[in-house]
Amino acid sequence: DKWNLTEDATWNETSVNYSLTVEQDDVSVDYYASNYSNIWRNGSDSQLLSTRVWDIDAQRFVSIGEAGGEIWITTDGVTYTSENSPSSDSYGYFNYTFNPTGCSYGLGKQKWKMGTISNACFKDYNTSEYNITLQSYLNTTVTYPSGQAFNQSSLVPVWVDVVDECNGGVAAVTPVLFFYGTGSTYTISSGITDVGNGTYNYSFDTAGRVLHWYNLTAQADKSFYVQGNDTVTDAFRIGKTPELSN
């Protein structure tokens, strides 16, 4: 642009060209709610993730609908996915209610961040990374034995399935088996085989065990899960074959 100033035919002046650049306002997007929070993954829980947008140049919070944003959440603790595109409310907040229904999000600590994006009047700006921890439940089931009889000194095969709300087998749990007989209790925490697909196996040696019915409890623990357990009453009986004598 340039200016021309004219008083009369004698007195006039034209300026040199000047450039005028209009740029988007600088903003900051600041944390407000749900860093280091916990949430259940089974659809029964939700958390409000919230930030607030400050217009640095105008020295004010943005108004309703003035700024558009994006929220990203990791699915495996590393890989971000775009979750939602909130717009600013009347107080300048970006709000998103996170309800991780389904199994696309892994358990444990996930990261989230928000930012302004593709706005005509504001520059793009992302927050720092914040954390939210997903938790779930273990469903533990004793599938065998279920009322069988075994001779003393034989092995009782024990099979246990551990799944979560996604109906997927959960490997690498810490299993414990409890065998309850008349006046005797046996706790097994080692030697249990993890098949790798959520199935666990153990062979209970009945040698020297009391002859009677036994109840069986299977317990499973793993980080970010609530403990799962299952009890089978009269799961098996230890007997002894009668011996003939002269």
mmCIF file of C-alpha atoms in Angstrom:
data_model
loop_
_atom_site.group_PDB
_atom_site.id
_atom_site.type_symbol
_atom_site.label_atom_id
_atom_site.label_comp_id
_atom_site.label_asym_id
_atom_site.label_seq_id
_atom_site.Cartn_x
_atom_site.Cartn_y
_atom_site.Cartn_z
ATOM 1 C CA ASP A 1 0.000 0.000 0.000
ATOM 2 C CA LYS A 2 1.008 3.646 -0.463
ATOM 3 C CA TRP A 3 -0.463 7.075 0.373
ATOM 4 C CA ASN A 4 -0.896 10.163 -1.831
ATOM 5 C CA LEU A 5 -1.248 13.557 -0.091
ATOM 6 C CA THR A 6 -2.341 16.504 -2.296
ATOM 7 C CA GLU A 7 -2.867 20.168 -1.228
ATOM 8 C CA ASP A 8 -2.942 21.740 -4.691
ATOM 9 C CA ALA A 9 -1.303 21.366 -8.047
ATOM 10 C CA THR A 10 2.017 22.384 -6.550
ATOM 11 C CA TRP A 11 2.039 20.693 -3.164
ATOM 12 C CA ASN A 12 1.612 16.897 -3.284
ATOM 13 C CA GLU A 13 3.561 13.888 -2.063
ATOM 14 C CA THR A 14 3.293 10.170 -2.654
ATOM 15 C CA SER A 15 4.751 7.732 -0.113
ATOM 16 C CA VAL A 16 6.758 4.645 -0.917
ATOM 17 C CA ASN A 17 5.037 1.222 -0.829
ATOM 18 C CA TYR A 18 4.507 -0.354 2.589
ATOM 19 C CA SER A 19 3.385 -3.909 3.306
ATOM 20 C CA LEU A 20 0.808 -4.735 5.969
ATOM 21 C CA THR A 21 0.568 -8.323 7.222
ATOM 22 C CA VAL A 22 -2.463 -9.492 9.174
ATOM 23 C CA GLU A 23 -1.742 -12.716 11.059
ATOM 24 C CA GLN A 24 -3.694 -15.013 13.319
ATOM 25 C CA ASP A 25 -3.642 -14.387 17.057
ATOM 26 C CA ASP A 26 -1.283 -16.392 19.235
ATOM 27 C CA VAL A 27 -3.092 -18.580 21.760
ATOM 28 C CA SER A 28 -2.328 -20.889 24.636
ATOM 29 C CA VAL A 29 -4.414 -23.959 25.460
ATOM 30 C CA ASP A 30 -4.116 -24.670 29.158
ATOM 31 C CA TYR A 31 -5.002 -27.753 31.203
ATOM 32 C CA TYR A 32 -8.149 -27.630 33.332
ATOM 33 C CA ALA A 33 -9.343 -31.164 34.281
ATOM 34 C CA SER A 34 -8.573 -34.929 34.291
ATOM 35 C CA ASN A 35 -4.825 -35.335 34.348
ATOM 36 C CA TYR A 36 -3.748 -38.531 36.179
ATOM 37 C CA SER A 37 -7.367 -39.689 36.429
ATOM 38 C CA ASN A 38 -8.713 -43.257 36.347
ATOM 39 C CA ILE A 39 -11.601 -44.646 34.318
ATOM 40 C CA TRP A 40 -13.286 -48.019 33.828
ATOM 41 C CA ARG A 41 -13.132 -49.346 30.276
ATOM 42 C CA ASN A 42 -16.360 -51.376 30.412
ATOM 43 C CA GLY A 43 -18.641 -48.451 29.520
ATOM 44 C CA SER A 44 -19.835 -47.777 33.066
ATOM 45 C CA ASP A 45 -17.650 -44.714 33.592
ATOM 46 C CA SER A 46 -16.683 -41.414 31.972
ATOM 47 C CA GLN A 47 -14.283 -38.544 32.567
ATOM 48 C CA LEU A 48 -14.507 -34.896 31.520
ATOM 49 C CA LEU A 49 -11.299 -33.893 29.748
ATOM 50 C CA SER A 50 -11.036 -30.115 29.718
ATOM 51 C CA THR A 51 -8.714 -27.292 28.640
ATOM 52 C CA ARG A 52 -9.167 -23.523 28.229
ATOM 53 C CA VAL A 53 -8.128 -21.304 25.321
ATOM 54 C CA TRP A 54 -6.462 -17.937 26.018
ATOM 55 C CA ASP A 55 -5.991 -15.344 23.256
ATOM 56 C CA ILE A 56 -2.506 -14.022 24.011
ATOM 57 C CA ASP A 57 -2.720 -11.029 21.659
ATOM 58 C CA ALA A 58 -6.167 -9.859 22.793
ATOM 59 C CA GLN A 59 -5.511 -10.844 26.435
ATOM 60 C CA ARG A 60 -8.826 -12.655 26.872
ATOM 61 C CA PHE A 61 -10.394 -16.098 26.848
ATOM 62 C CA VAL A 62 -12.068 -16.970 23.578
ATOM 63 C CA SER A 63 -15.873 -16.959 23.451
ATOM 64 C CA ILE A 64 -18.488 -19.516 22.477
ATOM 65 C CA GLY A 65 -17.851 -21.134 19.100
ATOM 66 C CA GLU A 66 -14.971 -18.785 18.393
ATOM 67 C CA ALA A 67 -12.254 -21.441 18.363
ATOM 68 C CA GLY A 68 -12.302 -24.966 16.993
ATOM 69 C CA GLY A 69 -10.128 -27.671 18.424
ATOM 70 C CA GLU A 70 -9.172 -31.317 18.398
ATOM 71 C CA ILE A 71 -8.586 -33.914 21.110
ATOM 72 C CA TRP A 72 -6.237 -36.844 20.640
ATOM 73 C CA ILE A 73 -5.999 -39.920 22.879
ATOM 74 C CA THR A 74 -3.576 -42.831 22.622
ATOM 75 C CA THR A 75 -4.930 -46.350 22.208
ATOM 76 C CA ASP A 76 -1.778 -48.219 23.208
ATOM 77 C CA GLY A 77 0.074 -45.636 25.298
ATOM 78 C CA VAL A 78 1.961 -44.397 22.214
ATOM 79 C CA THR A 79 -0.246 -44.106 19.105
ATOM 80 C CA TYR A 80 -2.618 -41.114 19.079
ATOM 81 C CA THR A 81 -6.032 -41.186 17.452
ATOM 82 C CA SER A 82 -8.305 -38.204 16.853
ATOM 83 C CA GLU A 83 -11.190 -38.607 19.282
ATOM 84 C CA ASN A 84 -13.323 -35.487 18.913
ATOM 85 C CA SER A 85 -13.424 -31.924 17.538
ATOM 86 C CA PRO A 86 -14.772 -29.651 20.289
ATOM 87 C CA SER A 87 -15.451 -25.944 19.917
ATOM 88 C CA SER A 88 -14.977 -23.384 22.642
ATOM 89 C CA ASP A 89 -17.855 -22.748 25.044
ATOM 90 C CA SER A 90 -18.887 -19.348 26.401
ATOM 91 C CA TYR A 91 -15.984 -19.398 28.885
ATOM 92 C CA GLY A 92 -13.343 -20.519 26.422
ATOM 93 C CA TYR A 93 -13.240 -24.197 27.447
ATOM 94 C CA PHE A 94 -12.687 -27.189 25.196
ATOM 95 C CA ASN A 95 -14.633 -29.999 26.891
ATOM 96 C CA TYR A 96 -14.907 -33.660 25.974
ATOM 97 C CA THR A 97 -16.553 -36.458 27.968
ATOM 98 C CA PHE A 98 -14.408 -39.560 27.454
ATOM 99 C CA ASN A 99 -16.292 -42.875 27.731
ATOM 100 C CA PRO A 100 -14.081 -45.676 26.385
ATOM 101 C CA THR A 101 -16.842 -48.163 25.582
ATOM 102 C CA GLY A 102 -15.505 -51.132 23.647
ATOM 103 C CA CYS A 103 -12.037 -52.519 23.362
ATOM 104 C CA SER A 104 -10.173 -50.170 21.040
ATOM 105 C CA TYR A 105 -8.318 -48.685 24.021
ATOM 106 C CA GLY A 106 -5.746 -50.751 25.860
ATOM 107 C CA LEU A 107 -5.592 -50.858 29.634
ATOM 108 C CA GLY A 108 -3.110 -48.899 31.676
ATOM 109 C CA LYS A 109 -1.881 -45.348 31.214
ATOM 110 C CA GLN A 110 -3.045 -43.598 28.060
ATOM 111 C CA LYS A 111 -2.102 -40.055 27.029
ATOM 112 C CA TRP A 112 -4.316 -37.231 25.813
ATOM 113 C CA LYS A 113 -3.841 -33.710 24.508
ATOM 114 C CA MET A 114 -5.968 -30.930 22.985
ATOM 115 C CA GLY A 115 -5.260 -28.060 20.671
ATOM 116 C CA THR A 116 -6.611 -25.372 18.380
ATOM 117 C CA ILE A 117 -6.618 -26.409 14.759
ATOM 118 C CA SER A 118 -7.600 -24.920 11.366
ATOM 119 C CA ASN A 119 -8.955 -21.622 12.741
ATOM 120 C CA ALA A 120 -9.152 -18.450 10.661
ATOM 121 C CA CYS A 121 -8.281 -16.148 13.568
ATOM 122 C CA PHE A 122 -6.083 -18.300 15.822
ATOM 123 C CA LYS A 123 -2.835 -20.149 15.325
ATOM 124 C CA ASP A 124 -2.626 -23.896 15.874
ATOM 125 C CA TYR A 125 -1.426 -24.761 19.346
ATOM 126 C CA ASN A 126 -1.298 -28.067 21.236
ATOM 127 C CA THR A 127 -1.203 -28.696 24.959
ATOM 128 C CA SER A 128 1.318 -30.809 26.766
ATOM 129 C CA GLU A 129 0.547 -34.521 27.179
ATOM 130 C CA TYR A 130 -1.751 -35.521 30.023
ATOM 131 C CA ASN A 131 -2.546 -38.958 31.410
ATOM 132 C CA ILE A 132 -5.637 -41.072 32.010
ATOM 133 C CA THR A 133 -5.497 -44.678 33.274
ATOM 134 C CA LEU A 134 -7.951 -47.297 32.006
ATOM 135 C CA GLN A 135 -8.967 -50.166 34.296
ATOM 136 C CA SER A 136 -11.104 -53.271 33.925
ATOM 137 C CA TYR A 137 -12.282 -56.520 35.531
ATOM 138 C CA LEU A 138 -11.087 -60.108 35.250
ATOM 139 C CA ASN A 139 -13.675 -62.832 34.737
ATOM 140 C CA THR A 140 -12.192 -66.054 36.118
ATOM 141 C CA THR A 141 -13.845 -69.442 35.535
ATOM 142 C CA VAL A 142 -12.856 -72.939 36.688
ATOM 143 C CA THR A 143 -13.769 -75.119 33.708
ATOM 144 C CA TYR A 144 -12.503 -78.419 35.172
ATOM 145 C CA PRO A 145 -12.958 -80.338 37.458
ATOM 146 C CA SER A 146 -16.660 -80.108 38.161
ATOM 147 C CA GLY A 147 -17.658 -83.003 40.400
ATOM 148 C CA GLN A 148 -15.378 -85.840 39.225
ATOM 149 C CA ALA A 149 -13.820 -88.515 41.454
ATOM 150 C CA PHE A 150 -10.111 -89.395 41.473
ATOM 151 C CA ASN A 151 -8.152 -92.169 43.081
ATOM 152 C CA GLN A 152 -5.717 -91.165 45.753
ATOM 153 C CA SER A 153 -2.180 -90.693 44.324
ATOM 154 C CA SER A 154 -3.549 -89.716 40.886
ATOM 155 C CA LEU A 155 -3.288 -86.247 39.362
ATOM 156 C CA VAL A 156 -6.321 -83.951 39.183
ATOM 157 C CA PRO A 157 -6.131 -81.755 36.045
ATOM 158 C CA VAL A 158 -7.311 -78.217 36.794
ATOM 159 C CA TRP A 159 -8.274 -75.868 33.954
ATOM 160 C CA VAL A 160 -9.069 -72.176 34.439
ATOM 161 C CA ASP A 161 -10.096 -69.540 31.893
ATOM 162 C CA VAL A 162 -9.475 -65.819 32.471
ATOM 163 C CA VAL A 163 -11.138 -63.272 30.175
ATOM 164 C CA ASP A 164 -12.030 -59.577 30.304
ATOM 165 C CA GLU A 165 -15.065 -57.596 29.154
ATOM 166 C CA CYS A 166 -13.838 -57.861 25.582
ATOM 167 C CA ASN A 167 -14.242 -61.658 25.824
ATOM 168 C CA GLY A 168 -10.588 -62.021 25.016
ATOM 169 C CA GLY A 169 -8.345 -64.354 26.974
ATOM 170 C CA VAL A 170 -6.020 -62.534 29.369
ATOM 171 C CA ALA A 171 -2.514 -63.957 29.500
ATOM 172 C CA ALA A 172 0.224 -63.271 32.047
ATOM 173 C CA VAL A 173 -2.016 -63.035 35.093
ATOM 174 C CA THR A 174 -0.771 -64.103 38.533
ATOM 175 C CA PRO A 175 -2.889 -67.178 39.312
ATOM 176 C CA VAL A 176 -3.430 -68.813 42.701
ATOM 177 C CA LEU A 177 -5.388 -72.010 43.374
ATOM 178 C CA PHE A 178 -6.972 -72.908 46.709
ATOM 179 C CA PHE A 179 -8.032 -76.489 47.473
ATOM 180 C CA TYR A 180 -10.300 -76.829 50.493
ATOM 181 C CA GLY A 181 -10.807 -80.302 51.980
ATOM 182 C CA THR A 182 -12.086 -81.493 55.326
ATOM 183 C CA GLY A 183 -9.625 -80.092 57.840
ATOM 184 C CA SER A 184 -7.079 -79.269 55.144
ATOM 185 C CA THR A 185 -6.340 -76.394 52.791
ATOM 186 C CA TYR A 186 -3.732 -76.356 50.034
ATOM 187 C CA THR A 187 -2.601 -73.126 48.374
ATOM 188 C CA ILE A 188 -0.843 -73.347 45.001
ATOM 189 C CA SER A 189 0.890 -70.261 43.578
ATOM 190 C CA SER A 190 3.627 -71.832 41.455
ATOM 191 C CA GLY A 191 3.810 -74.503 38.791
ATOM 192 C CA ILE A 192 0.633 -73.260 37.093
ATOM 193 C CA THR A 193 1.019 -73.288 33.314
ATOM 194 C CA ASP A 194 0.009 -70.198 31.327
ATOM 195 C CA VAL A 195 -1.086 -71.549 27.946
ATOM 196 C CA GLY A 196 -0.899 -67.986 26.590
ATOM 197 C CA ASN A 197 -4.500 -67.438 25.493
ATOM 198 C CA GLY A 198 -6.120 -66.848 28.872
ATOM 199 C CA THR A 199 -6.180 -70.539 29.799
ATOM 200 C CA TYR A 200 -4.251 -71.876 32.800
ATOM 201 C CA ASN A 201 -3.529 -75.469 33.771
ATOM 202 C CA TYR A 202 -2.305 -77.270 36.867
ATOM 203 C CA SER A 203 -2.043 -80.916 37.924
ATOM 204 C CA PHE A 204 -2.942 -81.395 41.572
ATOM 205 C CA ASP A 205 -1.164 -84.398 43.102
ATOM 206 C CA THR A 206 -3.513 -86.283 45.430
ATOM 207 C CA ALA A 207 -0.803 -88.468 46.980
ATOM 208 C CA GLY A 208 -1.183 -88.337 50.757
ATOM 209 C CA ARG A 209 -4.204 -86.023 50.568
ATOM 210 C CA VAL A 210 -7.243 -86.489 52.772
ATOM 211 C CA LEU A 211 -9.936 -88.703 51.272
ATOM 212 C CA HIS A 212 -12.929 -86.409 50.842
ATOM 213 C CA TRP A 213 -14.643 -83.846 48.651
ATOM 214 C CA TYR A 214 -12.690 -80.703 47.817
ATOM 215 C CA ASN A 215 -13.866 -77.209 46.971
ATOM 216 C CA LEU A 216 -11.691 -75.329 44.497
ATOM 217 C CA THR A 217 -11.124 -71.564 44.169
ATOM 218 C CA ALA A 218 -9.140 -69.972 41.340
ATOM 219 C CA GLN A 219 -7.873 -66.411 41.782
ATOM 220 C CA ALA A 220 -6.295 -64.161 39.119
ATOM 221 C CA ASP A 221 -4.487 -60.825 39.483
ATOM 222 C CA LYS A 222 -2.992 -58.452 36.940
ATOM 223 C CA SER A 223 -2.079 -54.778 36.864
ATOM 224 C CA PHE A 224 -4.963 -52.431 35.931
ATOM 225 C CA TYR A 225 -7.525 -55.197 36.565
ATOM 226 C CA VAL A 226 -9.718 -55.887 39.567
ATOM 227 C CA GLN A 227 -8.971 -59.354 40.939
ATOM 228 C CA GLY A 228 -11.103 -62.151 39.499
ATOM 229 C CA ASN A 229 -12.001 -65.380 41.272
ATOM 230 C CA ASP A 230 -14.291 -68.376 40.916
ATOM 231 C CA THR A 231 -15.218 -71.103 43.393
ATOM 232 C CA VAL A 232 -16.538 -74.557 42.565
ATOM 233 C CA THR A 233 -18.133 -76.370 45.487
ATOM 234 C CA ASP A 234 -17.430 -80.112 45.520
ATOM 235 C CA ALA A 235 -15.168 -79.724 42.524
ATOM 236 C CA PHE A 236 -13.713 -83.209 42.962
ATOM 237 C CA ARG A 237 -13.482 -86.102 45.379
ATOM 238 C CA ILE A 238 -10.424 -88.109 46.355
ATOM 239 C CA GLY A 239 -11.204 -91.755 46.949
ATOM 240 C CA LYS A 240 -9.384 -95.011 47.322
ATOM 241 C CA THR A 241 -10.045 -98.264 45.489
ATOM 242 C CA PRO A 242 -11.064 -100.980 47.947
ATOM 243 C CA GLU A 243 -8.429 -103.633 48.467
ATOM 244 C CA LEU A 244 -9.313 -107.281 48.878
ATOM 245 C CA SER A 245 -7.627 -109.080 51.741
ATOM 246 C CA ASN A 246 -7.558 -112.687 52.752
#
